[in-house]
Amino acid sequence: MNPKIKNLNQKIISCRKCDRLTEFREKIAIEKRKQFESENYWGKPVTGFGDINSEILMLGLAPAAHGGNRTGRVFTGDKSAEFLFKCLHLAKFSNQPNSERMNDGLTLNNIYLTLALKCVPPFDKPTSNELKECFKYLKEEFILLKNLRIIVTLGKIAFDSCLKVFELKNKDFKFFHGARYRLNNKLEIVASYHPSPRNVNTKRINQTEMIKLLKSLK
Ligand code: SF4
């Protein structure tokens, strides 16, 4: 692994800046969901995953309580990951159609996955101060992603967070699935609905639409 990203990831994993989020992620790791009660939850901030030389960054909001916060890897071990990786694999961005646990052999091709907020927030609602505090890590990732051309944001909050990091106004960028805008002369932002079970079950998003969006990035 690139030593700079290794150092950054170590810094992220040991971060306890936000009291509320530190307490919440650790509480979930102790209480656990019944289905996973025999597992050791990660319970720490979740770093990015993939090749730092990628041209595409996929940005989610935060780890899921029993997904990334349990497994320690972004979009791993929950229903959202199940849907997303089926699509990423079919669009040839990953070597396998599933993302279940760390060291499951998953590799990504020209795509780096990360989160705007590295710790799970209660009710999936971070405060603006927590987001602001955590953006410093995202900004460091942007600097290390030297070949970055496209940022795909999963869900409106990730989309808005990305605009905030670039100090752009939301009103100039309408969010809808497949929306694509220039952020500056090097970078584009692409909006996608979040691959959550709710969006999939209500057919707000389906596999065909997601694969179409992913293929359009190539
Ligand atoms: S949300 Fe970010 S800044 Fe806050 S404790 Fe987690 S890693 Fe640190």
XYZ file of C-alpha atoms and ligand atoms in Angstrom:
226
model
C 0.000 0.000 0.000
C 1.111 3.558 -0.778
C 2.842 4.778 2.473
C 0.978 8.098 2.430
C -2.445 6.454 2.303
C -1.266 3.963 4.935
C -0.345 6.835 7.282
C -3.612 8.620 6.612
C -5.618 5.452 7.257
C -3.808 4.880 10.561
C -4.644 8.432 11.589
C -8.300 7.917 10.657
C -8.649 4.582 12.466
C -7.338 6.039 15.731
C -9.447 9.234 15.533
C -11.718 10.049 18.504
C -12.375 13.718 17.678
C -16.173 13.509 17.800
C -17.315 12.419 21.272
C -20.886 11.594 20.223
C -19.799 9.411 17.289
C -17.000 7.670 19.180
C -19.449 6.722 21.904
C -22.101 5.600 19.401
C -19.855 3.418 17.207
C -18.414 1.691 20.302
C -21.847 1.164 21.842
C -23.066 -0.574 18.674
C -19.933 -2.746 18.701
C -20.749 -3.897 22.242
C -24.515 -4.291 21.894
C -24.392 -5.883 18.383
C -27.286 -7.132 16.263
C -28.475 -10.607 17.292
C -27.620 -12.026 13.857
C -23.929 -11.084 14.394
C -23.599 -11.609 18.149
C -20.714 -14.101 17.809
C -18.633 -11.619 15.774
C -16.127 -9.035 16.940
C -17.376 -5.711 15.632
C -14.825 -3.246 14.247
C -16.355 -0.282 16.119
C -13.766 2.238 14.810
C -13.695 4.796 11.974
C -13.807 3.215 8.503
C -11.190 4.228 5.905
C -11.360 4.253 2.122
C -10.720 1.118 0.086
C -9.359 0.490 -3.414
C -6.519 1.685 -5.621
C -5.344 5.196 -4.762
C -4.287 5.621 -8.442
C -7.911 5.329 -9.580
C -9.596 7.931 -11.766
C -12.970 7.402 -10.089
C -13.942 7.965 -6.467
C -17.227 6.613 -5.136
C -18.393 8.527 -2.083
C -20.920 7.327 0.488
C -22.071 9.237 3.553
C -20.970 7.071 6.506
C -20.471 3.434 7.572
C -23.592 1.389 8.261
C -24.042 0.388 11.911
C -23.906 -3.359 11.188
C -22.135 -3.107 7.816
C -18.888 -1.112 7.755
C -18.957 -0.487 11.512
C -19.046 -4.276 12.000
C -16.704 -5.467 9.227
C -14.278 -2.509 9.181
C -14.515 -2.019 5.419
C -16.589 0.508 3.500
C -19.725 -0.949 1.812
C -19.096 -4.394 3.249
C -21.416 -6.872 4.911
C -24.873 -5.373 4.401
C -27.694 -5.156 1.865
C -26.432 -1.922 0.283
C -23.072 -3.589 -0.357
C -24.829 -6.632 -1.829
C -26.636 -4.503 -4.422
C -23.705 -2.184 -5.124
C -21.146 -4.931 -5.690
C -23.412 -6.924 -7.980
C -23.530 -3.782 -10.137
C -19.831 -2.918 -9.795
C -18.910 -6.442 -10.834
C -21.240 -6.443 -13.844
C -19.788 -3.073 -14.893
C -16.288 -4.604 -14.484
C -15.144 -2.373 -11.620
C -14.636 -5.237 -9.159
C -13.243 -8.768 -9.402
C -16.208 -10.313 -7.552
C -19.924 -9.611 -7.071
C -19.886 -9.577 -3.282
C -18.257 -7.648 -0.435
C -18.794 -9.539 2.798
C -15.764 -9.139 5.039
C -12.180 -7.868 5.123
C -9.747 -10.175 3.314
C -12.472 -11.799 1.207
C -10.326 -11.367 -1.920
C -12.164 -8.284 -3.194
C -10.222 -5.964 -5.481
C -11.424 -2.850 -7.310
C -10.469 -1.695 -10.771
C -9.957 2.080 -11.285
C -12.339 2.982 -8.473
C -11.711 4.057 -4.881
C -14.517 3.869 -2.339
C -14.709 6.156 0.640
C -17.047 7.987 3.016
C -17.656 11.650 3.791
C -17.939 10.769 7.489
C -15.767 7.920 8.739
C -17.896 6.979 11.785
C -21.498 5.769 11.927
C -23.822 8.561 13.141
C -27.035 7.961 15.154
C -30.076 7.746 12.809
C -27.675 8.306 9.856
C -27.723 12.002 10.732
C -24.362 13.655 11.377
C -24.193 17.209 12.696
C -22.621 19.848 10.506
C -19.708 20.134 12.956
C -19.031 16.387 12.764
C -19.032 16.518 8.976
C -16.795 19.566 8.987
C -14.370 17.863 11.364
C -14.195 14.710 9.233
C -13.889 16.516 5.882
C -10.199 17.067 6.648
C -9.624 13.346 6.009
C -11.653 13.404 2.799
C -9.631 16.397 1.603
C -6.426 14.445 2.268
C -7.817 11.556 0.226
C -8.591 13.951 -2.634
C -4.955 15.124 -2.583
C -3.627 11.544 -2.622
C -5.933 10.527 -5.492
C -3.657 12.153 -8.061
C -5.438 10.708 -11.127
C -8.926 11.531 -9.897
C -11.349 12.680 -12.617
C -14.846 11.690 -11.444
C -16.537 11.638 -8.035
C -19.681 9.509 -7.895
C -21.770 10.380 -4.868
C -24.191 7.830 -3.437
C -27.229 9.639 -2.068
C -28.101 13.310 -1.637
C -26.248 13.843 1.644
C -23.001 12.519 0.146
C -23.628 14.754 -2.908
C -24.188 17.837 -0.722
C -21.173 16.965 1.437
C -18.948 16.771 -1.616
C -20.146 20.190 -2.787
C -19.406 21.571 0.675
C -15.848 20.225 0.562
C -15.373 22.092 -2.729
C -17.077 25.159 -1.220
C -19.793 25.141 -3.896
C -23.443 26.135 -3.425
C -26.082 23.342 -3.504
C -28.574 25.518 -5.379
C -26.372 25.444 -8.486
C -26.344 21.614 -8.560
C -29.651 19.759 -8.715
C -29.527 16.211 -7.334
C -31.018 13.364 -9.401
C -29.771 9.953 -10.473
C -27.294 10.381 -13.319
C -26.854 14.170 -12.892
C -23.356 15.158 -13.931
C -21.604 18.492 -13.362
C -18.144 19.966 -13.632
C -16.632 20.869 -10.233
C -13.535 22.501 -11.700
C -11.373 22.078 -14.799
C -10.179 18.653 -13.656
C -13.085 17.067 -11.776
C -16.668 16.061 -12.457
C -19.317 15.083 -9.916
C -21.919 12.421 -10.736
C -25.017 11.940 -8.580
C -26.467 8.509 -7.891
C -29.303 7.373 -5.681
C -28.030 5.488 -2.661
C -28.112 1.681 -3.090
C -30.006 1.297 0.195
C -32.581 -1.517 0.639
C -35.282 1.172 0.857
C -34.364 2.659 -2.528
C -34.002 -0.808 -4.076
C -37.261 -2.164 -2.601
C -39.255 0.889 -3.655
C -37.659 0.591 -7.134
C -36.246 4.091 -6.892
C -33.061 2.471 -8.107
C -32.593 -0.818 -9.960
C -29.673 -2.833 -11.276
C -30.118 -1.699 -14.898
C -30.082 1.996 -13.962
C -27.074 1.600 -11.695
C -25.062 -0.374 -14.253
C -25.942 2.195 -16.923
C -24.582 4.958 -14.680
C -21.422 2.963 -13.868
C -20.727 2.179 -17.517
C -21.146 5.856 -18.419
C -18.088 6.599 -16.242
C -15.743 4.631 -18.488
S -16.337 11.207 12.327
Fe -14.279 11.576 11.509
S -13.466 13.246 12.757
Fe -15.220 12.362 13.876
S -14.336 10.780 15.231
Fe -14.955 9.771 13.332
S -13.082 9.798 12.089
Fe -12.796 11.306 13.689
